[in-house]
Amino acid sequence: MIVITTPTGLIGHQVLNNLLGTSEQIRVIVRDPSRLSPRERERVEIVQGSHGDLDVVTRAFAGADSVFWLVPPDPRAESVEAAYVGFSRPACDAFKSQGVKRVVGVSAFGRGAAVSGKAGNVTASLAMDDLIASTGVSYRALAMAPFMENLLRQVESIKHQGVFFDMVSGDLKQPICATRDIATIAAGLLLDRTWSGVASRPVLGPEDLSYNDMAQIMSQVLGRPVRYQQIAGSALKATLIRYGRSEAMAQALVDMMAAYDQGLATAEPRTPESTTPTSFRQWCEEVLKPAILA
């Protein structure tokens, strides 16, 4: 039995689709089962509710061998620790009480880096990893680079103004990954019953790119000029709060981006195992360009 959290989310949905064609028993935790496709509803066992609820996860993890764990975004959380560590505590209790053997979790890289202790969402993700590992389950933390899909939040400004924004220096080369590759690795780990212990599994994409590099590729793929504009942390925070984030969660994102600008994303050494196939150019052709033309 494999349990999938966030089965209708960006990554969880792709993990689920990767597993549907297998013979594995699959159980999902979902708030709104109507968001599952008819094929998914026929194939999987459904536990309705939040995976931050102890009763829900206790029922869902009963008899489960492996769990795909992803903390859903909570932009209005009172603190970043509550959003990640607090949300995960009930599941950690259920991992122990229900005898779950393996957990594959969506996390972040940067453990051991000089700036990892004040990196907002990254710091909280690493604390979540420690909490999960303390339960005694075998755990693989998917230590991920920033997602290419994050750019989809700026489709309107790219489409109408030819510009996208962030806090990081435009010339700083960093890894960037596609969520499809994260889902492929997660599904492989969930199907593999040979691994044990606690370790991270970096997901770095195929190459390091700066935002200026990305702007050049986007310009070529879209056939129109696109440029990157660096903004101050105060401006980003004000925008996030204006769009509904709590002060704490807005500050956490600013702290994370500041840590990236100080080299957090380059702290993870690239290896053949951590290098994943989907290039930024391919992603722009297959995902960004259709979104811009829609």
Short mmCIF file of C-alpha atoms in Angstrom, two decimals:
data_model
loop_
_atom_site.label_atom_id
_atom_site.label_comp_id
_atom_site.label_asym_id
_atom_site.label_seq_id
_atom_site.Cartn_x
_atom_site.Cartn_y
_atom_site.Cartn_z
CA MET A 1 0.00 0.00 0.00
CA ILE A 2 1.31 3.42 -1.05
CA VAL A 3 -0.31 6.57 0.36
CA ILE A 4 -0.17 9.79 -1.67
CA THR A 5 -0.74 13.20 -0.09
CA THR A 6 -1.70 16.25 -2.20
CA PRO A 7 -2.90 14.02 -5.09
CA THR A 8 -4.49 17.00 -6.87
CA GLY A 9 -1.49 19.31 -6.40
CA LEU A 10 1.24 20.19 -8.89
CA ILE A 11 3.69 17.47 -7.80
CA GLY A 12 1.37 15.01 -6.05
CA HIS A 13 -0.86 14.73 -9.12
CA GLN A 14 2.12 13.76 -11.27
CA VAL A 15 3.33 11.24 -8.68
CA LEU A 16 -0.12 9.66 -8.63
CA ASN A 17 -0.27 9.48 -12.44
CA ASN A 18 3.12 7.76 -12.48
CA LEU A 19 1.78 5.06 -10.16
CA LEU A 20 -1.67 4.47 -11.66
CA GLY A 21 -0.40 2.00 -14.25
CA THR A 22 1.28 -0.22 -11.66
CA SER A 23 -0.24 -3.08 -9.69
CA GLU A 24 0.35 -1.31 -6.36
CA GLN A 25 -2.49 -0.60 -3.97
CA ILE A 26 -2.82 3.20 -3.80
CA ARG A 27 -4.59 5.28 -1.18
CA VAL A 28 -4.89 9.07 -1.39
CA ILE A 29 -5.66 11.74 1.19
CA VAL A 30 -7.70 14.51 -0.43
CA ARG A 31 -9.92 17.30 0.84
CA ASP A 32 -12.16 17.34 -2.24
CA PRO A 33 -12.45 13.97 -4.02
CA SER A 34 -14.34 15.60 -6.90
CA ARG A 35 -11.02 17.10 -8.04
CA LEU A 36 -9.76 13.60 -8.84
CA SER A 37 -10.40 12.34 -12.37
CA PRO A 38 -12.89 9.49 -12.90
CA ARG A 39 -9.96 7.18 -13.71
CA GLU A 40 -8.24 8.14 -10.46
CA ARG A 41 -11.39 7.68 -8.37
CA GLU A 42 -11.90 4.19 -9.81
CA ARG A 43 -8.29 3.16 -9.25
CA VAL A 44 -7.49 4.46 -5.74
CA GLU A 45 -8.83 4.21 -2.22
CA ILE A 46 -9.84 7.65 -0.93
CA VAL A 47 -9.49 9.04 2.58
CA GLN A 48 -11.16 12.44 2.67
CA GLY A 49 -9.75 15.24 4.81
CA SER A 50 -6.56 17.10 5.62
CA HIS A 51 -3.27 15.25 6.06
CA GLY A 52 -2.57 17.68 8.90
CA ASP A 53 -5.36 15.98 10.92
CA LEU A 54 -4.32 13.13 13.22
CA ASP A 55 -7.53 11.10 12.75
CA VAL A 56 -7.26 11.38 8.96
CA VAL A 57 -3.61 10.32 8.71
CA THR A 58 -4.07 7.54 11.26
CA ARG A 59 -6.80 6.04 9.05
CA ALA A 60 -4.87 6.68 5.86
CA PHE A 61 -1.59 5.17 7.05
CA ALA A 62 -3.15 1.97 8.44
CA GLY A 63 -1.48 -0.92 6.62
CA ALA A 64 0.64 1.41 4.49
CA ASP A 65 4.18 0.49 3.49
CA SER A 66 5.18 3.83 1.94
CA VAL A 67 3.97 7.43 2.05
CA PHE A 68 4.55 10.33 -0.29
CA TRP A 69 4.65 13.38 2.00
CA LEU A 70 4.21 16.96 0.79
CA VAL A 71 3.22 19.87 3.02
CA PRO A 72 0.60 21.98 1.21
CA PRO A 73 1.23 25.72 0.94
CA ASP A 74 -0.24 27.76 3.78
CA PRO A 75 0.35 31.41 2.85
CA ARG A 76 -1.52 32.66 5.91
CA ALA A 77 0.26 30.54 8.53
CA GLU A 78 1.23 32.25 11.77
CA SER A 79 4.84 31.11 11.35
CA VAL A 80 6.91 29.15 8.85
CA GLU A 81 7.63 26.59 11.57
CA ALA A 82 3.90 26.03 12.07
CA ALA A 83 3.42 25.68 8.32
CA TYR A 84 5.99 22.89 7.96
CA VAL A 85 6.91 21.33 11.31
CA GLY A 86 3.60 21.90 13.05
CA PHE A 87 1.60 20.58 10.11
CA SER A 88 3.77 17.44 9.98
CA ARG A 89 3.52 16.46 13.67
CA PRO A 90 0.25 14.47 13.39
CA ALA A 91 1.65 12.51 10.43
CA CYS A 92 4.81 11.72 12.36
CA ASP A 93 2.72 10.34 15.21
CA ALA A 94 0.82 8.20 12.69
CA PHE A 95 4.01 6.98 10.98
CA LYS A 96 4.97 5.46 14.32
CA SER A 97 1.57 4.20 15.45
CA GLN A 98 0.73 2.62 12.08
CA GLY A 99 4.17 1.15 11.39
CA VAL A 100 4.87 2.96 8.11
CA LYS A 101 8.18 1.69 6.72
CA ARG A 102 9.25 4.35 4.19
CA VAL A 103 8.49 8.02 3.58
CA VAL A 104 9.44 10.07 0.53
CA GLY A 105 9.15 13.78 1.35
CA VAL A 106 9.30 16.97 -0.66
CA SER A 107 11.91 19.17 0.98
CA ALA A 108 14.68 21.59 -0.01
CA PHE A 109 18.44 21.52 -0.33
CA GLY A 110 21.00 23.53 1.58
CA ARG A 111 21.62 21.41 4.69
CA GLY A 112 25.02 22.36 6.07
CA ALA A 113 25.27 25.61 4.10
CA ALA A 114 26.32 28.69 6.07
CA VAL A 115 23.00 30.46 5.38
CA SER A 116 20.67 27.46 5.89
CA GLY A 117 19.76 28.52 9.43
CA LYS A 118 18.05 31.70 8.25
CA ALA A 119 16.56 30.66 4.95
CA GLY A 120 12.84 30.83 5.67
CA ASN A 121 10.98 27.99 3.95
CA VAL A 122 14.23 26.05 3.44
CA THR A 123 15.11 26.19 7.15
CA ALA A 124 11.61 25.00 8.06
CA SER A 125 11.77 22.19 5.48
CA LEU A 126 15.04 20.92 6.94
CA ALA A 127 13.50 21.00 10.44
CA MET A 128 10.56 18.99 9.06
CA ASP A 129 13.03 16.44 7.69
CA ASP A 130 14.61 16.10 11.14
CA LEU A 131 11.19 15.55 12.72
CA ILE A 132 10.27 12.83 10.20
CA ALA A 133 13.65 11.14 10.58
CA SER A 134 13.22 11.10 14.38
CA THR A 135 10.20 8.74 14.03
CA GLY A 136 12.42 5.86 12.94
CA VAL A 137 10.98 5.50 9.42
CA SER A 138 13.31 5.12 6.46
CA TYR A 139 13.21 8.53 4.81
CA ARG A 140 14.29 10.12 1.56
CA ALA A 141 14.07 13.91 1.53
CA LEU A 142 13.80 15.19 -2.03
CA ALA A 143 16.25 18.10 -1.77
CA MET A 144 15.03 20.19 -4.63
CA ALA A 145 16.21 23.17 -6.59
CA PRO A 146 13.71 25.97 -7.30
CA PHE A 147 10.94 24.84 -9.65
CA MET A 148 10.70 25.98 -13.26
CA GLU A 149 6.94 26.07 -12.66
CA ASN A 150 7.39 29.00 -10.26
CA LEU A 151 7.62 31.18 -13.37
CA LEU A 152 3.99 30.39 -14.17
CA ARG A 153 3.05 32.81 -11.38
CA GLN A 154 4.46 35.57 -13.58
CA VAL A 155 2.81 34.61 -16.88
CA GLU A 156 0.88 37.89 -17.08
CA SER A 157 3.93 40.12 -16.66
CA ILE A 158 5.95 37.99 -19.09
CA LYS A 159 3.11 38.06 -21.61
CA HIS A 160 2.21 41.75 -21.39
CA GLN A 161 5.42 43.44 -20.20
CA GLY A 162 8.15 41.03 -21.28
CA VAL A 163 9.66 40.97 -17.79
CA PHE A 164 9.86 38.71 -14.73
CA PHE A 165 11.04 39.59 -11.24
CA ASP A 166 12.88 38.15 -8.24
CA MET A 167 15.35 39.15 -5.51
CA VAL A 168 18.30 37.11 -6.78
CA SER A 169 21.16 38.65 -8.78
CA GLY A 170 20.54 38.23 -12.49
CA ASP A 171 24.02 36.80 -13.10
CA LEU A 172 24.03 34.16 -10.34
CA LYS A 173 23.93 30.68 -11.88
CA GLN A 174 21.79 28.22 -9.92
CA PRO A 175 20.17 24.82 -10.49
CA ILE A 176 16.51 24.77 -11.50
CA CYS A 177 14.30 21.71 -11.93
CA ALA A 178 11.02 20.65 -13.52
CA THR A 179 8.34 19.14 -11.29
CA ARG A 180 7.87 16.24 -13.74
CA ASP A 181 11.38 15.04 -12.84
CA ILE A 182 10.64 15.36 -9.12
CA ALA A 183 7.53 13.21 -9.60
CA THR A 184 9.47 10.58 -11.55
CA ILE A 185 12.07 10.24 -8.82
CA ALA A 186 9.43 10.17 -6.07
CA ALA A 187 7.45 7.43 -7.82
CA GLY A 188 10.61 5.36 -8.31
CA LEU A 189 11.45 5.58 -4.62
CA LEU A 190 7.90 4.67 -3.60
CA LEU A 191 8.02 1.55 -5.77
CA ASP A 192 11.49 0.51 -4.57
CA ARG A 193 11.38 -1.57 -1.39
CA THR A 194 15.16 -2.08 -1.13
CA TRP A 195 16.26 1.22 0.43
CA SER A 196 16.43 2.05 4.10
CA GLY A 197 17.87 4.64 6.47
CA VAL A 198 17.71 8.42 6.19
CA ALA A 199 19.21 10.41 3.33
CA SER A 200 18.56 13.29 1.00
CA ARG A 201 17.97 12.87 -2.74
CA PRO A 202 18.95 16.11 -4.52
CA VAL A 203 17.01 17.08 -7.67
CA LEU A 204 19.00 19.72 -9.56
CA GLY A 205 17.80 19.73 -13.15
CA PRO A 206 20.29 19.33 -16.02
CA GLU A 207 22.26 22.61 -15.71
CA ASP A 208 22.85 25.74 -13.67
CA LEU A 209 21.33 28.89 -15.17
CA SER A 210 21.17 32.53 -14.13
CA TYR A 211 17.98 34.53 -14.45
CA ASN A 212 19.61 36.41 -17.32
CA ASP A 213 20.32 33.05 -19.02
CA MET A 214 16.68 32.09 -18.51
CA ALA A 215 15.49 35.40 -19.96
CA GLN A 216 17.56 34.76 -23.10
CA ILE A 217 16.13 31.25 -23.51
CA MET A 218 12.59 32.50 -22.92
CA SER A 219 13.11 35.22 -25.53
CA GLN A 220 14.24 32.65 -28.09
CA VAL A 221 11.42 30.21 -27.38
CA LEU A 222 8.67 32.84 -27.24
CA GLY A 223 9.98 34.85 -30.18
CA ARG A 224 9.74 38.10 -28.21
CA PRO A 225 12.11 39.92 -25.87
CA VAL A 226 11.97 38.92 -22.21
CA ARG A 227 14.19 40.40 -19.51
CA TYR A 228 14.79 39.78 -15.83
CA GLN A 229 14.51 42.56 -13.26
CA GLN A 230 15.93 42.21 -9.75
CA ILE A 231 13.81 43.75 -7.00
CA ALA A 232 14.41 44.56 -3.35
CA GLY A 233 13.25 42.24 -0.59
CA SER A 234 11.04 44.98 0.83
CA ALA A 235 9.21 45.29 -2.48
CA LEU A 236 8.69 41.54 -2.74
CA LYS A 237 7.42 41.34 0.83
CA ALA A 238 4.96 44.18 0.29
CA THR A 239 3.63 42.48 -2.86
CA LEU A 240 3.22 39.15 -1.08
CA ILE A 241 1.31 40.73 1.80
CA ARG A 242 -0.87 42.63 -0.66
CA TYR A 243 -1.82 39.32 -2.27
CA GLY A 244 -2.81 37.78 1.07
CA ARG A 245 0.28 36.24 2.69
CA SER A 246 0.73 36.63 6.41
CA GLU A 247 3.63 38.81 7.51
CA ALA A 248 5.49 35.73 8.78
CA MET A 249 5.10 33.75 5.55
CA ALA A 250 6.02 36.74 3.41
CA GLN A 251 9.18 37.23 5.49
CA ALA A 252 9.99 33.52 5.21
CA LEU A 253 9.93 33.70 1.41
CA VAL A 254 12.07 36.85 1.43
CA ASP A 255 14.57 35.15 3.78
CA MET A 256 14.71 32.14 1.45
CA MET A 257 15.37 34.27 -1.63
CA ALA A 258 18.03 36.25 0.25
CA ALA A 259 19.71 32.95 1.14
CA TYR A 260 19.60 31.88 -2.51
CA ASP A 261 21.25 35.18 -3.46
CA GLN A 262 24.01 34.36 -0.94
CA GLY A 263 24.70 31.05 -2.66
CA LEU A 264 22.39 28.60 -0.88
CA ALA A 265 21.31 27.00 -4.16
CA THR A 266 24.90 26.36 -5.22
CA ALA A 267 25.83 24.59 -1.95
CA GLU A 268 24.61 21.20 -3.19
CA PRO A 269 27.27 19.51 -5.35
CA ARG A 270 26.00 18.32 -8.73
CA THR A 271 26.33 14.58 -9.37
CA PRO A 272 25.07 12.31 -12.16
CA GLU A 273 22.33 11.07 -9.78
CA SER A 274 21.15 14.57 -8.86
CA THR A 275 21.12 15.77 -12.49
CA THR A 276 17.65 15.36 -13.99
CA PRO A 277 16.73 15.42 -17.69
CA THR A 278 14.20 18.17 -18.39
CA SER A 279 16.01 21.28 -19.66
CA PHE A 280 14.71 24.80 -19.15
CA ARG A 281 14.42 25.22 -22.93
CA GLN A 282 12.31 22.05 -23.19
CA TRP A 283 10.12 23.22 -20.32
CA CYS A 284 9.63 26.61 -21.95
CA GLU A 285 8.59 24.94 -25.21
CA GLU A 286 6.20 22.47 -23.58
CA VAL A 287 4.81 24.41 -20.61
CA LEU A 288 5.58 28.13 -20.58
CA LYS A 289 4.93 28.88 -24.24
CA PRO A 290 1.42 27.32 -24.24
CA ALA A 291 0.64 29.23 -21.03
CA ILE A 292 1.75 32.52 -22.62
CA LEU A 293 -0.24 31.86 -25.81
CA ALA A 294 -3.40 30.78 -23.97
#
